Coordinates of C-alpha atoms in Angstrom, one line a residue:
X96 CA 7.7 31.4 68.4
X97 CA 4.3 30.4 69.7
X98 CA 1.9 32.7 71.6
X99 CA 1.0 31.8 75.1
X100 CA -2.4 32.5 76.9
X101 CA -1.1 35.5 78.7
X102 CA 0.0 37.1 75.4
X103 CA -3.4 36.5 73.8
X104 CA -5.3 38.0 76.8
X105 CA -3.0 41.0 76.7
X106 CA -3.7 41.5 73.0
X107 CA -7.5 41.3 73.7
X108 CA -7.3 43.9 76.5
X109 CA -5.3 46.3 74.2
X110 CA -7.9 45.8 71.4
X111 CA -10.8 46.5 73.8
X112 CA -9.1 49.6 75.1
X113 CA -8.1 51.0 71.7
X114 CA -11.2 50.2 69.7
X115 CA -13.8 50.2 72.4
X116 CA -16.5 47.7 73.3
X117 CA -19.0 49.1 70.8
X118 CA -16.8 48.6 67.7
X119 CA -15.7 45.0 68.6
X120 CA -18.6 43.4 66.7
X121 CA -17.8 45.4 63.5
X122 CA -14.1 44.5 63.9
X123 CA -15.0 40.8 64.2
X124 CA -17.1 41.0 61.0
X125 CA -14.3 42.6 59.2
X126 CA -11.8 40.0 60.4
X127 CA -14.3 37.3 59.3
X128 CA -14.7 38.7 55.8
X129 CA -10.9 39.2 55.6
X130 CA -10.3 35.6 56.6
X131 CA -12.9 34.5 54.0
X132 CA -11.2 36.5 51.3
X133 CA -7.8 35.1 52.3
X134 CA -9.2 31.5 52.1
X135 CA -10.7 32.3 48.7
X136 CA -7.4 33.6 47.4
X137 CA -5.6 30.6 48.7
X138 CA -8.1 28.2 47.1
X139 CA -7.8 30.0 43.8
X140 CA -4.0 29.9 44.1
X141 CA -4.1 26.1 44.8
X142 CA -6.6 25.6 42.0
X143 CA -4.3 27.5 39.5
X144 CA -1.3 25.5 40.7
X145 CA -3.2 22.2 40.2
X146 CA -4.3 23.4 36.7
X147 CA -0.7 24.2 35.8
X148 CA 0.4 20.8 37.1
X149 CA -2.4 19.1 35.1
X150 CA -1.4 21.1 32.0
X151 CA 2.2 20.0 32.5
X152 CA 1.0 16.5 32.9
X153 CA -1.1 16.9 29.8
X154 CA 1.8 18.2 27.9
X155 CA 3.9 15.3 29.0
X156 CA 1.1 13.0 28.1
X157 CA 0.8 14.6 24.7
X158 CA 4.5 14.4 24.1
X159 CA 4.5 10.7 25.2
X160 CA 1.6 10.0 22.8
X161 CA 3.4 11.7 19.9
X162 CA 6.5 9.7 20.7
X163 CA 4.5 6.5 20.8
X164 CA 2.9 7.4 17.5
X165 CA 6.2 8.2 15.8
X166 CA 7.6 4.8 17.1
X167 CA 4.4 3.1 15.8
X168 CA 4.9 4.7 12.4
X169 CA 8.6 3.6 12.4
X170 CA 7.6 0.1 13.3
X171 CA 4.7 -0.1 10.9
X172 CA 5.9 -2.5 8.2
X173 CA 3.2 -1.6 5.7
X174 CA 5.0 1.5 4.5
X175 CA 8.2 -0.5 3.9
X176 CA 6.2 -3.2 2.1
X177 CA 4.4 -0.6 0.0
X178 CA 7.7 0.9 -1.0
X179 CA 9.0 -2.5 -1.9
X180 CA 5.9 -3.3 -3.9
X181 CA 6.2 0.0 -5.7
X182 CA 9.8 -0.6 -6.6
X183 CA 8.9 -4.1 -7.9
X184 CA 6.1 -2.6 -10.0
X185 CA 8.5 -0.1 -11.4
X186 CA 11.0 -2.8 -12.2
X187 CA 8.3 -4.9 -13.9
X188 CA 7.3 -1.9 -16.0
X189 CA 10.9 -1.4 -17.1
X190 CA 11.1 -5.1 -18.1
X191 CA 7.8 -4.9 -19.9
X192 CA 9.0 -1.9 -21.9
X193 CA 12.3 -3.7 -22.6
X194 CA 10.3 -6.7 -23.9
X195 CA 8.1 -4.5 -26.0
X196 CA 11.2 -2.9 -27.5
X197 CA 12.7 -6.4 -28.2
X198 CA 9.5 -7.7 -29.8
X199 CA 9.5 -5.2 -32.7
X200 CA 13.2 -6.1 -33.3
X201 CA 12.2 -9.8 -33.5
X202 CA 9.4 -9.0 -35.8
X203 CA 11.7 -7.0 -38.0
X204 CA 14.3 -9.8 -38.0
X205 CA 11.5 -12.3 -38.8
X206 CA 10.4 -10.1 -41.7
X207 CA 13.9 -9.7 -42.9
X208 CA 14.4 -13.5 -42.8
X209 CA 11.2 -13.9 -44.7
X210 CA 12.3 -11.3 -47.3
X211 CA 15.7 -13.0 -47.6
X212 CA 14.0 -16.4 -48.1
X213 CA 11.7 -14.8 -50.7
X214 CA 14.7 -13.3 -52.4
X215 CA 16.6 -16.6 -52.3
X216 CA 13.5 -18.4 -53.7
X217 CA 13.3 -15.8 -56.5
X218 CA 17.0 -16.3 -57.2
X219 CA 16.6 -20.0 -57.3
X220 CA 13.6 -19.6 -59.6
X221 CA 15.6 -17.2 -61.8
X222 CA 18.7 -19.5 -61.9
X223 CA 16.9 -22.4 -63.6
X224 CA 15.6 -20.0 -66.2
X225 CA 19.1 -18.6 -66.7
X226 CA 20.5 -22.1 -67.0
X227 CA 17.9 -23.0 -69.6
X228 CA 18.7 -19.9 -71.5
X229 CA 22.4 -20.6 -71.3
X230 CA 21.9 -24.1 -72.4
X231 CA 19.7 -23.0 -75.2
X232 CA 22.3 -20.5 -76.3
X233 CA 25.0 -23.2 -76.1
X234 CA 22.8 -25.6 -78.1
X235 CA 22.2 -22.9 -80.7
X236 CA 26.0 -22.3 -81.0
X237 CA 26.7 -25.9 -81.3
X238 CA 24.3 -26.2 -84.2

């Protein structure tokens, strides 16, 4: 409901009658300082609302950045490649240990074969001596 000119003039007449013409300048000063303080409060309120909105935007931006970083980490193939390389290295170490375990067995088998061959050679060497001794005994019996 807007004010008309007649209502404004009536209000001014009432103010002049109640306050008096001497106090009107003081009243205008007080009204001016009151309007300044109201403007200041409204500016601060707008500023705080803008700051809150910016903080909300910053929070959204931070959340978006953290989401992007997590997606980036998930899409980063180097971690998966490093895991695969590590598993391959572990498998290679296991095979290497298996081969090292097999090598002593082969060495033992080779040594056993060499010992068996040596024993066989000894037996062969002993057998001709036994044959000679047996023939000598047979020859002596025949005489």
